[in-house]
Tab-separated table of C-alpha atoms in Angstrom:
chain	number	residue	atom	x	y	z
E	102	MET	CA	11.467	-28.246	-1.645
E	103	THR	CA	13.692	-25.209	-1.107
E	104	LEU	CA	13.116	-22.511	-3.694
E	105	PRO	CA	15.900	-20.311	-5.050
E	106	SER	CA	15.796	-16.733	-3.771
E	107	TRP	CA	14.576	-15.364	-7.111
E	108	LEU	CA	11.550	-17.672	-7.269
E	109	THR	CA	8.462	-16.868	-5.202
E	110	VAL	CA	5.492	-19.191	-4.761
E	111	SER	CA	2.481	-18.076	-2.743
E	112	GLN	CA	0.123	-20.992	-2.295
E	113	GLY	CA	-3.633	-20.565	-2.261
E	114	ALA	CA	-6.526	-23.010	-2.291
E	115	ALA	CA	-8.680	-21.506	-5.056
E	116	PRO	CA	-8.677	-23.212	-8.485
E	117	LEU	CA	-6.525	-20.446	-9.953
E	118	LEU	CA	-2.786	-20.286	-10.626
E	119	VAL	CA	-1.398	-16.857	-11.558
E	120	SER	CA	1.939	-16.853	-13.388
E	121	ILE	CA	4.061	-13.677	-13.444
E	122	PRO	CA	7.069	-14.488	-15.643
E	123	HIS	CA	8.291	-11.147	-16.980
E	124	THR	CA	8.443	-8.500	-14.242
E	125	GLY	CA	11.927	-9.551	-13.134
E	126	ILE	CA	14.793	-7.082	-13.468
E	127	ASP	CA	17.619	-9.165	-11.970
E	128	LEU	CA	20.346	-9.367	-14.624
E	129	VAL	CA	22.399	-11.867	-12.562
E	130	GLY	CA	25.707	-10.110	-13.165
E	131	LEU	CA	25.345	-9.593	-16.915
E	132	GLU	CA	25.386	-5.803	-16.634
E	133	ASN	CA	28.923	-5.334	-17.992
E	134	ARG	CA	28.219	-7.559	-20.993
E	135	LEU	CA	25.128	-5.601	-22.025
E	136	VAL	CA	24.957	-2.406	-24.040
E	137	SER	CA	23.345	-0.961	-20.897
E	138	PRO	CA	21.500	-2.355	-17.859
E	139	TRP	CA	18.558	-0.093	-18.693
E	140	LEU	CA	18.260	-1.620	-22.157
E	141	GLY	CA	18.411	-5.055	-20.558
E	142	ARG	CA	15.358	-4.182	-18.464
E	143	ARG	CA	13.358	-2.031	-20.877
E	144	ASP	CA	11.132	-4.862	-22.142
E	145	ALA	CA	10.078	-6.037	-18.685
E	146	ASP	CA	6.338	-6.306	-18.005
E	147	TRP	CA	6.523	-3.265	-15.765
E	148	TRP	CA	4.419	-3.237	-12.589
E	149	ILE	CA	2.359	-6.292	-13.511
E	150	ASP	CA	3.093	-7.763	-10.075
E	151	LYS	CA	1.655	-4.605	-8.484
E	152	LEU	CA	-1.307	-4.572	-10.858
E	153	TYR	CA	-2.326	-8.084	-9.827
E	154	ASP	CA	-1.394	-7.857	-6.160
E	155	PHE	CA	-5.006	-8.628	-5.216
E	156	ALA	CA	-4.710	-12.189	-6.557
E	157	GLU	CA	-3.506	-13.722	-3.300
E	158	ASP	CA	-6.510	-12.251	-1.466
E	159	LEU	CA	-8.742	-14.151	-3.887
E	160	GLY	CA	-7.081	-17.392	-2.812
E	161	ALA	CA	-5.029	-17.717	-5.998
E	162	THR	CA	-1.628	-19.356	-6.087
E	163	VAL	CA	0.985	-16.957	-7.483
E	164	VAL	CA	4.303	-17.991	-9.066
E	165	HIS	CA	6.764	-15.180	-9.806
E	166	THR	CA	10.369	-14.947	-10.986
E	167	ALA	CA	12.668	-12.006	-10.274
E	168	ILE	CA	15.003	-12.963	-13.162
E	169	SER	CA	14.945	-10.631	-16.155
E	170	ARG	CA	13.669	-11.976	-19.444
E	171	THR	CA	16.990	-10.770	-20.900
E	172	VAL	CA	18.691	-13.567	-18.936
E	173	ILE	CA	16.155	-16.157	-20.081
E	174	ASP	CA	12.568	-15.906	-21.216
E	175	VAL	CA	10.572	-18.510	-19.305
E	176	ASN	CA	7.646	-18.037	-21.699
E	177	ARG	CA	9.514	-19.353	-24.745
E	178	ASP	CA	9.849	-22.881	-26.091
E	179	PRO	CA	12.840	-24.309	-24.182
E	180	SER	CA	14.127	-25.848	-27.420
E	181	GLY	CA	14.535	-22.365	-28.860
E	182	ALA	CA	11.922	-22.926	-31.586
E	183	SER	CA	9.838	-19.865	-32.442
E	184	LEU	CA	6.277	-19.781	-31.132
E	185	TYR	CA	5.335	-17.423	-33.956
E	186	PRO	CA	7.028	-18.776	-37.105
E	187	GLY	CA	7.517	-16.135	-39.764
E	188	GLN	CA	6.938	-13.261	-37.339
E	189	ALA	CA	9.498	-11.146	-35.539
E	190	THR	CA	9.931	-12.180	-31.919
E	191	THR	CA	12.627	-12.542	-29.275
E	192	GLY	CA	14.263	-15.818	-28.344
E	193	LEU	CA	14.825	-17.998	-25.306
E	194	CYS	CA	17.911	-15.990	-24.343
E	195	PRO	CA	17.304	-12.775	-26.282
E	196	THR	CA	20.182	-10.994	-27.973
E	197	GLU	CA	18.045	-8.035	-29.063
E	198	THR	CA	15.166	-5.993	-27.692
E	199	PHE	CA	11.613	-5.897	-29.000
E	200	ASP	CA	12.709	-2.986	-31.184
E	201	GLY	CA	15.624	-4.963	-32.600
E	202	ASP	CA	18.334	-3.111	-30.672
E	203	PRO	CA	21.331	-5.301	-29.710
E	204	LEU	CA	21.315	-6.209	-26.024
E	205	TYR	CA	24.941	-7.376	-25.782
E	206	ARG	CA	28.213	-5.717	-26.525
E	207	GLU	CA	29.901	-7.255	-29.546
E	208	GLY	CA	31.209	-10.734	-28.770
E	209	GLU	CA	29.437	-10.952	-25.387
E	210	GLU	CA	26.341	-12.874	-26.523
E	211	PRO	CA	25.642	-16.203	-24.773
E	212	ASP	CA	26.793	-19.331	-26.584
E	213	ALA	CA	24.942	-22.653	-26.679
E	214	SER	CA	26.605	-23.899	-23.502
E	215	GLU	CA	25.633	-20.793	-21.550
E	216	ILE	CA	22.071	-20.983	-22.836
E	217	ASP	CA	21.886	-24.592	-21.608
E	218	GLU	CA	23.177	-23.473	-18.231
E	219	ARG	CA	20.608	-20.683	-17.950
E	220	ARG	CA	17.835	-23.075	-19.000
E	221	GLU	CA	18.762	-25.463	-16.217
E	222	LYS	CA	19.305	-22.783	-13.584
E	223	TYR	CA	16.364	-20.450	-14.218
E	224	PHE	CA	13.891	-21.899	-16.723
E	225	ALA	CA	13.558	-25.394	-15.281
E	226	PRO	CA	12.833	-24.337	-11.668
E	227	TYR	CA	10.138	-21.865	-12.746
E	228	HIS	CA	8.357	-24.500	-14.792
E	229	ALA	CA	8.817	-27.131	-12.111
E	230	ALA	CA	7.120	-24.759	-9.660
E	231	LEU	CA	4.228	-24.207	-12.068
E	232	GLN	CA	3.816	-27.954	-12.576
E	233	ALA	CA	3.993	-28.673	-8.846
E	234	GLU	CA	1.285	-26.109	-8.111
E	235	ILE	CA	-0.901	-27.353	-10.943
E	236	ASP	CA	-0.616	-30.880	-9.558
E	237	ARG	CA	-1.414	-29.677	-6.033
E	238	LEU	CA	-4.454	-27.693	-7.141
E	239	ARG	CA	-5.758	-30.513	-9.322
E	240	VAL	CA	-5.927	-32.702	-6.239
E	241	LEU	CA	-8.221	-30.069	-4.703
E	242	HIS	CA	-10.280	-29.241	-7.795
E	243	GLU	CA	-11.708	-31.043	-10.810
E	244	ARG	CA	-10.565	-28.183	-13.016
E	245	ILE	CA	-8.315	-25.177	-12.567
E	246	VAL	CA	-7.358	-22.032	-14.482
E	247	VAL	CA	-3.764	-21.025	-15.208
E	248	TYR	CA	-3.656	-17.281	-15.855
E	249	ASP	CA	-0.422	-15.952	-17.349
E	250	CYS	CA	0.102	-12.191	-16.844
E	251	HIS	CA	1.869	-9.984	-19.377
E	252	SER	CA	2.140	-6.439	-20.717
E	253	ILE	CA	3.884	-4.702	-23.583
E	254	ARG	CA	4.280	-1.277	-25.129
E	255	SER	CA	1.292	-0.216	-27.199
E	256	VAL	CA	3.264	0.561	-30.353
E	257	LEU	CA	6.051	-1.764	-31.502
E	258	PRO	CA	6.354	-1.657	-35.307
E	259	ARG	CA	8.828	-4.546	-35.392
E	260	LEU	CA	6.347	-6.874	-33.682
E	261	PHE	CA	2.947	-5.678	-34.892
E	262	GLU	CA	1.271	-3.042	-37.031
E	263	GLY	CA	-0.485	-0.007	-35.605
E	264	THR	CA	-1.542	0.263	-31.970
E	265	LEU	CA	-2.153	-2.890	-29.948
E	266	PRO	CA	-5.588	-3.299	-28.319
E	267	VAL	CA	-5.653	-2.662	-24.565
E	268	PHE	CA	-6.610	-6.281	-23.812
E	269	ASN	CA	-5.109	-9.210	-25.727
E	270	LEU	CA	-6.473	-12.575	-24.594
E	271	GLY	CA	-4.732	-15.708	-25.835
E	272	THR	CA	-5.850	-19.334	-25.653
E	273	ASN	CA	-3.650	-20.797	-28.399
E	274	ASP	CA	-6.562	-20.476	-30.839
E	275	GLY	CA	-8.902	-22.155	-28.381
E	276	LYS	CA	-6.679	-25.151	-27.670
E	277	SER	CA	-5.587	-24.194	-24.139
E	278	ALA	CA	-8.967	-23.473	-22.506
E	279	ASP	CA	-12.622	-24.414	-22.619
E	280	PRO	CA	-14.563	-22.264	-25.136
E	281	ALA	CA	-16.991	-21.309	-22.370
E	282	LEU	CA	-14.169	-19.840	-20.265
E	283	GLN	CA	-12.803	-17.940	-23.252
E	284	ALA	CA	-16.277	-16.585	-24.066
E	285	MET	CA	-16.879	-15.537	-20.467
E	286	VAL	CA	-13.651	-13.532	-20.305
E	287	GLY	CA	-14.338	-12.108	-23.753
E	288	GLN	CA	-17.712	-10.837	-22.554
E	289	ILE	CA	-16.076	-9.090	-19.596
E	290	LEU	CA	-13.623	-7.421	-21.966
E	291	ALA	CA	-16.405	-6.340	-24.332
E	292	GLU	CA	-18.284	-4.715	-21.480
E	293	THR	CA	-15.301	-2.491	-20.607
E	294	GLY	CA	-15.675	-0.503	-23.815
E	295	GLU	CA	-11.905	-0.752	-24.303
E	296	THR	CA	-10.256	-2.264	-27.369
E	297	PHE	CA	-9.632	-5.997	-27.119
E	298	VAL	CA	-8.869	-9.020	-29.244
E	299	ILE	CA	-8.916	-12.769	-28.657
E	300	ASN	CA	-6.130	-14.832	-30.234
E	301	GLY	CA	-4.786	-11.905	-32.210
E	302	ARG	CA	-1.073	-11.116	-32.353
E	303	PHE	CA	-0.544	-12.756	-28.952
E	304	LYS	CA	-2.142	-16.194	-28.811
E	305	GLY	CA	-0.257	-17.321	-25.712
E	306	GLY	CA	3.358	-18.224	-25.142
E	307	TRP	CA	4.959	-21.454	-23.974
E	308	ILE	CA	3.297	-21.348	-20.547
E	309	THR	CA	-0.195	-21.160	-22.017
E	310	ARG	CA	0.495	-23.681	-24.759
E	311	HIS	CA	2.384	-26.175	-22.613
E	312	PHE	CA	0.253	-26.196	-19.481
E	313	GLY	CA	-3.147	-25.560	-21.066
E	314	GLN	CA	-4.639	-29.049	-21.239
E	315	PRO	CA	-8.431	-28.777	-21.017
E	316	GLN	CA	-8.773	-32.538	-21.417
E	317	ASN	CA	-6.873	-32.873	-18.136
E	318	GLY	CA	-8.765	-30.166	-16.285
E	319	VAL	CA	-6.148	-27.422	-16.776
E	320	HIS	CA	-7.379	-24.354	-18.668
E	321	ALA	CA	-4.758	-21.722	-19.535
E	322	LEU	CA	-5.251	-18.076	-20.480
E	323	GLN	CA	-2.655	-15.464	-21.381
E	324	MET	CA	-3.533	-11.821	-20.862
E	325	GLU	CA	-1.277	-9.367	-22.667
E	326	LEU	CA	-2.070	-5.788	-21.646
E	327	SER	CA	-1.010	-2.715	-23.555
E	328	ASN	CA	0.945	-0.512	-21.173
E	329	ARG	CA	-1.336	2.463	-21.792
E	330	GLY	CA	-4.153	0.574	-20.098
E	331	TYR	CA	-2.562	1.010	-16.677
E	332	MET	CA	0.391	3.403	-17.150
E	333	ARG	CA	0.905	6.896	-18.505
E	334	GLU	CA	2.874	5.389	-21.347
E	335	PRO	CA	5.212	7.792	-23.182
E	336	GLU	CA	5.350	7.837	-26.958
E	337	GLY	CA	8.135	6.070	-28.768
E	338	LYS	CA	10.620	3.530	-27.474
E	339	GLY	CA	11.090	5.207	-24.120
E	340	GLU	CA	14.317	6.583	-22.743
E	341	PRO	CA	16.076	6.197	-19.390
E	342	VAL	CA	14.614	9.552	-18.301
E	343	ASN	CA	10.989	8.492	-18.870
E	344	TRP	CA	10.806	4.686	-18.840
E	345	PRO	CA	9.487	3.011	-16.885
E	346	VAL	CA	7.043	5.555	-15.563
E	347	PRO	CA	6.274	5.125	-11.828
E	348	TYR	CA	3.356	2.940	-10.859
E	349	ASP	CA	0.256	5.071	-10.268
E	350	ALA	CA	-2.407	3.146	-8.339
E	351	ASP	CA	-5.129	5.696	-9.128
E	352	PHE	CA	-4.419	5.572	-12.858
E	353	ALA	CA	-4.343	1.761	-12.784
E	354	LEU	CA	-7.551	1.375	-10.755
E	355	PRO	CA	-10.033	1.030	-13.664
E	356	ILE	CA	-8.123	-1.817	-15.292
E	357	ARG	CA	-7.568	-3.460	-11.891
E	358	VAL	CA	-11.341	-3.588	-11.446
E	359	THR	CA	-11.674	-5.423	-14.746
E	360	LEU	CA	-8.795	-7.802	-14.018
E	361	LYS	CA	-10.214	-8.629	-10.591
E	362	ASN	CA	-13.556	-9.359	-12.222
E	363	ILE	CA	-11.820	-11.711	-14.663
E	364	LEU	CA	-9.983	-13.624	-11.946
E	365	GLU	CA	-13.042	-13.859	-9.689
E	366	SER	CA	-15.121	-15.071	-12.627
E	367	ALA	CA	-12.453	-17.628	-13.564
E	368	ILE	CA	-12.556	-19.014	-10.032
E	369	ASP	CA	-16.359	-19.179	-10.087
E	370	TRP	CA	-16.278	-20.909	-13.466
E	371	ALA	CA	-13.750	-23.499	-12.284
E	372	GLU	CA	-15.795	-24.251	-9.185
E	373	ARG	CA	-19.033	-24.925	-11.045
């Protein structure tokens, strides 16, 4: 199977699949239709691919898209239905930012036909790659862990009240993973001394909910990190002059230690 240039799959043999769906900044030629290219990239999960770049060394399989979530959000229900009914969120092909700012110039928003085209061109291949790797790993292992990597600004009044905990673990209210796996990761988070929550505001998106099938040996976790946990996050919405801040490996090291512990422990758990 030949992969499109924007889709990267690094195959490993460990019972762990790492999904990186939101670090992409490729706007696929939409720049002139957007209010600004910077605004179209502001809500990316900045530097998450760098933060987890140790995963391949652990033997994990890593699936990553370079397409911006502004083009299509591969962690949304492909039907367009909200994953958080009654709460503010962004859609499959967002027309506004997390803050509610319009992404497109007036009259330039995608119509239903264009959304269908983007779903077929960008959403379907990403999910086909995830499914193919899950199937491959399940041949090798009785059970595997799908770990979906995310981050978000610490303060976003439109999406949640107050300041988000540093670690936000989601298992779709316990439906996407074995309770023992959830408890094990929760214990690691508790031992950090940082703020954390399990199945709080972020319970897991489409990837976690769709692929997490414990009854079939597939256990899915979503980890949503507050940006301040690994970046010198500026206050407010951020501006082109200060967002994103450069990746600082020294600043990110403490959280990397915790994340590596989580992934290593997930592998050990799956191999038991």
